[in-house]
Amino acid sequence: MDSSVIIGPEALPALAEFLYRPAVSRVFVLVDSNTSRLCLPLLEKHLPTNYHLIEIPAGEEYKTLATCDTVWCQLTEQRADRHAVLVNLGGGVVTDLGGFAAALYKRGIRFVQVPTTLLAQVDASVGGKTGIDFQGYKNQLGVFQAPAAVFIEPGFLQTLDPRQLKSGYAEVLKHWLIADAAAFNVHRRLGWLTDDWTPIIRESVALKQRIVAQDPLESGPRKLLNFGHTVGHALESYLLTQPGREILHGEAVAAGLVCESWLSVQRGLLSAEEMDKIETFVFSVFDKVAFVGLETDAIADLALQDKKNAGAIINCTLLNGIGNGVFDQPVTVAEIAESLRYYHRLQA
Ligand code: GLY
């Protein structure tokens, strides 16, 4: 599952080198309506002149089978063979969907990830998870398939609005909480904004790669990376069904980090002082996600759909102290609902 990940100004020239190899029959570039406008101009000089562009609409609501159909139709019409390469230029939707489409086309063509959001650079593009949403459930269909390589140009982050940047920061924060207490403590003092994201991306990618290398198919330690996501995914899925209330993935994860830290306190795994540090840091970056108390049971019910569960047991990742995640901690729907009520009562 391990792919080479190249980070920094050398990333796009390295991509060009990869694409110009004789083993590549044809290059296809998948973009969405945002990356087509904001990022493709930076990439274009590194692409062969005869590349074929596939553009999809931007947004989580297009992470669907219908969008895959568009990609597969174009690959077929263009007679892409099994030596073609799909370059996924975008955030998590483009990298997840593009990886999935490539993995299934003719039983699999190579794809490379060129992530353009912080979230995709530190998380989605690394580790070989691909997929699409289905029937209102996030990433319900998907396969593990490693990209041929990942090329990360931090300069793309200049095209992002602060809300998107923060959304990615939730995954960075998650990495520190599960595995790096020292970095958590340094960064909670420094604050979240920085002029140079490169060191944070490098550290975050290295941390994720270390965990994925131990357990590529998520039967054990990779579940640590799901910290914040049991509640986060439930909240995100719930709000996705409420027109006008959709939130970004990282915004939901940030709420999940607080709720699942609270569950860790209830289990006696995390101290009140550590909880306070986590909350203070989270709310120095993120606004509170709005929902009403009456919605907590409906949101908590959605946590039962999580792929990490075994039957009716919700398996959650919790914190045994900051920097030390523990996976496969059974929690009940009622406890998830209680954690949401705790979050709801907080004065952010
Ligand atoms: N985003 C969590 C993982 O890749 O396992």
PDB file of N, CA, C and O in Angstrom, residues 133-175:
ATOM      1  N   ASP A 133     -19.481   8.253  -2.124  1.00  0.00           N
ATOM      2  CA  ASP A 133     -20.619   8.193  -1.201  1.00  0.00           C
ATOM      3  C   ASP A 133     -21.770   7.434  -1.879  1.00  0.00           C
ATOM      4  O   ASP A 133     -21.853   7.387  -3.111  1.00  0.00           O
ATOM      5  N   PHE A 134     -22.656   6.867  -1.071  1.00  0.00           N
ATOM      6  CA  PHE A 134     -23.750   6.083  -1.642  1.00  0.00           C
ATOM      7  C   PHE A 134     -24.917   6.082  -0.669  1.00  0.00           C
ATOM      8  O   PHE A 134     -24.721   5.837   0.522  1.00  0.00           O
ATOM      9  N   GLN A 135     -26.109   6.369  -1.185  1.00  0.00           N
ATOM     10  CA  GLN A 135     -27.326   6.336  -0.365  1.00  0.00           C
ATOM     11  C   GLN A 135     -27.185   7.184   0.904  1.00  0.00           C
ATOM     12  O   GLN A 135     -27.649   6.787   1.972  1.00  0.00           O
ATOM     13  N   GLY A 136     -26.498   8.310   0.784  1.00  0.00           N
ATOM     14  CA  GLY A 136     -26.365   9.216   1.927  1.00  0.00           C
ATOM     15  C   GLY A 136     -25.253   8.824   2.890  1.00  0.00           C
ATOM     16  O   GLY A 136     -25.045   9.507   3.887  1.00  0.00           O
ATOM     17  N   TYR A 137     -24.536   7.736   2.616  1.00  0.00           N
ATOM     18  CA  TYR A 137     -23.452   7.337   3.514  1.00  0.00           C
ATOM     19  C   TYR A 137     -22.102   7.642   2.884  1.00  0.00           C
ATOM     20  O   TYR A 137     -21.858   7.295   1.729  1.00  0.00           O
ATOM     21  N   LYS A 138     -21.250   8.255   3.676  1.00  0.00           N
ATOM     22  CA  LYS A 138     -19.927   8.659   3.194  1.00  0.00           C
ATOM     23  C   LYS A 138     -19.063   7.441   2.887  1.00  0.00           C
ATOM     24  O   LYS A 138     -18.985   6.508   3.690  1.00  0.00           O
ATOM     25  N   ASN A 139     -18.415   7.462   1.754  1.00  0.00           N
ATOM     26  CA  ASN A 139     -17.440   6.421   1.366  1.00  0.00           C
ATOM     27  C   ASN A 139     -17.995   5.008   1.529  1.00  0.00           C
ATOM     28  O   ASN A 139     -17.283   4.094   1.916  1.00  0.00           O
ATOM     29  N   GLN A 140     -19.274   4.852   1.220  1.00  0.00           N
ATOM     30  CA  GLN A 140     -19.930   3.550   1.382  1.00  0.00           C
ATOM     31  C   GLN A 140     -19.389   2.530   0.380  1.00  0.00           C
ATOM     32  O   GLN A 140     -19.333   1.340   0.673  1.00  0.00           O
ATOM     33  N   LEU A 141     -19.008   3.003  -0.804  1.00  0.00           N
ATOM     34  CA  LEU A 141     -18.413   2.118  -1.816  1.00  0.00           C
ATOM     35  C   LEU A 141     -16.957   2.521  -1.985  1.00  0.00           C
ATOM     36  O   LEU A 141     -16.648   3.701  -2.143  1.00  0.00           O
ATOM     37  N   GLY A 142     -16.076   1.547  -1.976  1.00  0.00           N
ATOM     38  CA  GLY A 142     -14.677   1.914  -2.166  1.00  0.00           C
ATOM     39  C   GLY A 142     -13.771   0.710  -2.142  1.00  0.00           C
ATOM     40  O   GLY A 142     -14.193  -0.402  -1.802  1.00  0.00           O
ATOM     41  N   VAL A 143     -12.538   0.933  -2.536  1.00  0.00           N
ATOM     42  CA  VAL A 143     -11.531  -0.137  -2.486  1.00  0.00           C
ATOM     43  C   VAL A 143     -10.224   0.454  -1.952  1.00  0.00           C
ATOM     44  O   VAL A 143      -9.989   1.663  -2.050  1.00  0.00           O
ATOM     45  N   PHE A 144      -9.418  -0.406  -1.385  1.00  0.00           N
ATOM     46  CA  PHE A 144      -8.051   0.001  -1.058  1.00  0.00           C
ATOM     47  C   PHE A 144      -7.227  -0.182  -2.326  1.00  0.00           C
ATOM     48  O   PHE A 144      -7.166  -1.284  -2.877  1.00  0.00           O
ATOM     49  N   GLN A 145      -6.636   0.859  -2.799  1.00  0.00           N
ATOM     50  CA  GLN A 145      -5.780   0.756  -3.983  1.00  0.00           C
ATOM     51  C   GLN A 145      -4.728   1.865  -3.907  1.00  0.00           C
ATOM     52  O   GLN A 145      -5.075   3.044  -3.905  1.00  0.00           O
ATOM     53  N   ALA A 146      -3.484   1.483  -3.826  1.00  0.00           N
ATOM     54  CA  ALA A 146      -2.434   2.498  -3.660  1.00  0.00           C
ATOM     55  C   ALA A 146      -2.233   3.283  -4.951  1.00  0.00           C
ATOM     56  O   ALA A 146      -2.192   2.698  -6.034  1.00  0.00           O
ATOM     57  N   PRO A 147      -2.084   4.598  -4.847  1.00  0.00           N
ATOM     58  CA  PRO A 147      -1.702   5.361  -6.037  1.00  0.00           C
ATOM     59  C   PRO A 147      -0.273   4.997  -6.450  1.00  0.00           C
ATOM     60  O   PRO A 147       0.515   4.535  -5.615  1.00  0.00           O
ATOM     61  N   ALA A 148       0.059   5.190  -7.715  1.00  0.00           N
ATOM     62  CA  ALA A 148       1.434   4.922  -8.157  1.00  0.00           C
ATOM     63  C   ALA A 148       2.396   5.864  -7.422  1.00  0.00           C
ATOM     64  O   ALA A 148       3.527   5.481  -7.118  1.00  0.00           O
ATOM     65  N   ALA A 149       1.941   7.079  -7.153  1.00  0.00           N
ATOM     66  CA  ALA A 149       2.745   8.043  -6.381  1.00  0.00           C
ATOM     67  C   ALA A 149       1.847   9.219  -5.995  1.00  0.00           C
ATOM     68  O   ALA A 149       0.765   9.390  -6.565  1.00  0.00           O
ATOM     69  N   VAL A 150       2.331   9.982  -5.017  1.00  0.00           N
ATOM     70  CA  VAL A 150       1.596  11.182  -4.584  1.00  0.00           C
ATOM     71  C   VAL A 150       2.553  12.376  -4.728  1.00  0.00           C
ATOM     72  O   VAL A 150       3.699  12.305  -4.278  1.00  0.00           O
ATOM     73  N   PHE A 151       2.087  13.423  -5.377  1.00  0.00           N
ATOM     74  CA  PHE A 151       2.933  14.596  -5.618  1.00  0.00           C
ATOM     75  C   PHE A 151       2.276  15.795  -4.905  1.00  0.00           C
ATOM     76  O   PHE A 151       1.192  16.232  -5.310  1.00  0.00           O
ATOM     77  N   ILE A 152       2.932  16.272  -3.860  1.00  0.00           N
ATOM     78  CA  ILE A 152       2.319  17.333  -3.035  1.00  0.00           C
ATOM     79  C   ILE A 152       3.047  18.661  -3.222  1.00  0.00           C
ATOM     80  O   ILE A 152       4.208  18.813  -2.844  1.00  0.00           O
ATOM     81  N   GLU A 153       2.350  19.615  -3.811  1.00  0.00           N
ATOM     82  CA  GLU A 153       2.892  20.970  -3.996  1.00  0.00           C
ATOM     83  C   GLU A 153       2.178  21.883  -2.993  1.00  0.00           C
ATOM     84  O   GLU A 153       1.012  22.249  -3.180  1.00  0.00           O
ATOM     85  N   PRO A 154       2.862  22.260  -1.881  1.00  0.00           N
ATOM     86  CA  PRO A 154       2.186  23.092  -0.867  1.00  0.00           C
ATOM     87  C   PRO A 154       1.700  24.435  -1.420  1.00  0.00           C
ATOM     88  O   PRO A 154       0.777  25.034  -0.871  1.00  0.00           O
ATOM     89  N   GLY A 155       2.291  24.893  -2.516  1.00  0.00           N
ATOM     90  CA  GLY A 155       1.876  26.164  -3.123  1.00  0.00           C
ATOM     91  C   GLY A 155       0.397  26.166  -3.495  1.00  0.00           C
ATOM     92  O   GLY A 155      -0.244  27.224  -3.529  1.00  0.00           O
ATOM     93  N   PHE A 156      -0.183  25.006  -3.755  1.00  0.00           N
ATOM     94  CA  PHE A 156      -1.613  24.953  -4.096  1.00  0.00           C
ATOM     95  C   PHE A 156      -2.484  25.477  -2.958  1.00  0.00           C
ATOM     96  O   PHE A 156      -3.606  25.909  -3.183  1.00  0.00           O
ATOM     97  N   LEU A 157      -1.953  25.425  -1.733  1.00  0.00           N
ATOM     98  CA  LEU A 157      -2.781  25.848  -0.590  1.00  0.00           C
ATOM     99  C   LEU A 157      -3.116  27.338  -0.659  1.00  0.00           C
ATOM    100  O   LEU A 157      -4.065  27.793  -0.034  1.00  0.00           O
ATOM    101  N   GLN A 158      -2.311  28.087  -1.445  1.00  0.00           N
ATOM    102  CA  GLN A 158      -2.620  29.515  -1.573  1.00  0.00           C
ATOM    103  C   GLN A 158      -3.937  29.750  -2.297  1.00  0.00           C
ATOM    104  O   GLN A 158      -4.477  30.851  -2.272  1.00  0.00           O
ATOM    105  N   THR A 159      -4.442  28.716  -2.973  1.00  0.00           N
ATOM    106  CA  THR A 159      -5.715  28.883  -3.693  1.00  0.00           C
ATOM    107  C   THR A 159      -6.919  28.625  -2.781  1.00  0.00           C
ATOM    108  O   THR A 159      -8.056  28.757  -3.209  1.00  0.00           O
ATOM    109  N   LEU A 160      -6.647  28.220  -1.528  1.00  0.00           N
ATOM    110  CA  LEU A 160      -7.749  27.802  -0.646  1.00  0.00           C
ATOM    111  C   LEU A 160      -8.301  28.929   0.196  1.00  0.00           C
ATOM    112  O   LEU A 160      -7.543  29.778   0.674  1.00  0.00           O
ATOM    113  N   ASP A 161      -9.618  28.885   0.458  1.00  0.00           N
ATOM    114  CA  ASP A 161     -10.131  29.851   1.427  1.00  0.00           C
ATOM    115  C   ASP A 161      -9.892  29.291   2.835  1.00  0.00           C
ATOM    116  O   ASP A 161      -9.691  28.083   3.012  1.00  0.00           O
ATOM    117  N   PRO A 162      -9.859  30.181   3.854  1.00  0.00           N
ATOM    118  CA  PRO A 162      -9.486  29.744   5.211  1.00  0.00           C
ATOM    119  C   PRO A 162     -10.371  28.622   5.732  1.00  0.00           C
ATOM    120  O   PRO A 162      -9.916  27.769   6.493  1.00  0.00           O
ATOM    121  N   ARG A 163     -11.608  28.577   5.309  1.00  0.00           N
ATOM    122  CA  ARG A 163     -12.506  27.524   5.803  1.00  0.00           C
ATOM    123  C   ARG A 163     -11.994  26.152   5.354  1.00  0.00           C
ATOM    124  O   ARG A 163     -11.995  25.191   6.119  1.00  0.00           O
ATOM    125  N   GLN A 164     -11.545  26.068   4.112  1.00  0.00           N
ATOM    126  CA  GLN A 164     -11.017  24.801   3.589  1.00  0.00           C
ATOM    127  C   GLN A 164      -9.706  24.435   4.275  1.00  0.00           C
ATOM    128  O   GLN A 164      -9.429  23.270   4.547  1.00  0.00           O
ATOM    129  N   LEU A 165      -8.888  25.460   4.519  1.00  0.00           N
ATOM    130  CA  LEU A 165      -7.597  25.221   5.181  1.00  0.00           C
ATOM    131  C   LEU A 165      -7.833  24.663   6.583  1.00  0.00           C
ATOM    132  O   LEU A 165      -7.209  23.688   7.010  1.00  0.00           O
ATOM    133  N   LYS A 166      -8.783  25.263   7.284  1.00  0.00           N
ATOM    134  CA  LYS A 166      -9.115  24.783   8.638  1.00  0.00           C
ATOM    135  C   LYS A 166      -9.626  23.352   8.590  1.00  0.00           C
ATOM    136  O   LYS A 166      -9.325  22.549   9.471  1.00  0.00           O
ATOM    137  N   SER A 167     -10.409  23.052   7.579  1.00  0.00           N
ATOM    138  CA  SER A 167     -10.970  21.705   7.471  1.00  0.00           C
ATOM    139  C   SER A 167      -9.836  20.672   7.434  1.00  0.00           C
ATOM    140  O   SER A 167      -9.888  19.640   8.100  1.00  0.00           O
ATOM    141  N   GLY A 168      -8.780  20.972   6.693  1.00  0.00           N
ATOM    142  CA  GLY A 168      -7.634  20.057   6.645  1.00  0.00           C
ATOM    143  C   GLY A 168      -6.885  20.022   7.959  1.00  0.00           C
ATOM    144  O   GLY A 168      -6.344  18.979   8.367  1.00  0.00           O
ATOM    145  N   TYR A 169      -6.890  21.159   8.640  1.00  0.00           N
ATOM    146  CA  TYR A 169      -6.154  21.235   9.911  1.00  0.00           C
ATOM    147  C   TYR A 169      -6.733  20.268  10.948  1.00  0.00           C
ATOM    148  O   TYR A 169      -6.022  19.799  11.835  1.00  0.00           O
ATOM    149  N   ALA A 170      -8.019  19.950  10.823  1.00  0.00           N
ATOM    150  CA  ALA A 170      -8.623  19.000  11.781  1.00  0.00           C
ATOM    151  C   ALA A 170      -7.906  17.650  11.704  1.00  0.00           C
ATOM    152  O   ALA A 170      -7.712  16.981  12.726  1.00  0.00           O
ATOM    153  N   GLU A 171      -7.491  17.254  10.500  1.00  0.00           N
ATOM    154  CA  GLU A 171      -6.794  15.960  10.358  1.00  0.00           C
ATOM    155  C   GLU A 171      -5.371  16.054  10.911  1.00  0.00           C
ATOM    156  O   GLU A 171      -4.849  15.089  11.474  1.00  0.00           O
ATOM    157  N   VAL A 172      -4.746  17.215  10.759  1.00  0.00           N
ATOM    158  CA  VAL A 172      -3.401  17.419  11.330  1.00  0.00           C
ATOM    159  C   VAL A 172      -3.489  17.300  12.849  1.00  0.00           C
ATOM    160  O   VAL A 172      -2.695  16.591  13.491  1.00  0.00           O
ATOM    161  N   LEU A 173      -4.489  17.973  13.398  1.00  0.00           N
ATOM    162  CA  LEU A 173      -4.718  17.948  14.842  1.00  0.00           C
ATOM    163  C   LEU A 173      -4.976  16.516  15.324  1.00  0.00           C
ATOM    164  O   LEU A 173      -4.452  16.071  16.359  1.00  0.00           O
ATOM    165  N   LYS A 174      -5.760  15.788  14.551  1.00  0.00           N
ATOM    166  CA  LYS A 174      -6.044  14.385  14.876  1.00  0.00           C
ATOM    167  C   LYS A 174      -4.749  13.581  14.945  1.00  0.00           C
ATOM    168  O   LYS A 174      -4.534  12.788  15.871  1.00  0.00           O
ATOM    169  N   HIS A 175      -3.863  13.788  13.962  1.00  0.00           N
ATOM    170  CA  HIS A 175      -2.591  13.039  13.952  1.00  0.00           C
ATOM    171  C   HIS A 175      -1.807  13.290  15.239  1.00  0.00           C
ATOM    172  O   HIS A 175      -1.276  12.368  15.851  1.00  0.00           O
TER     173      HIS A 175
END
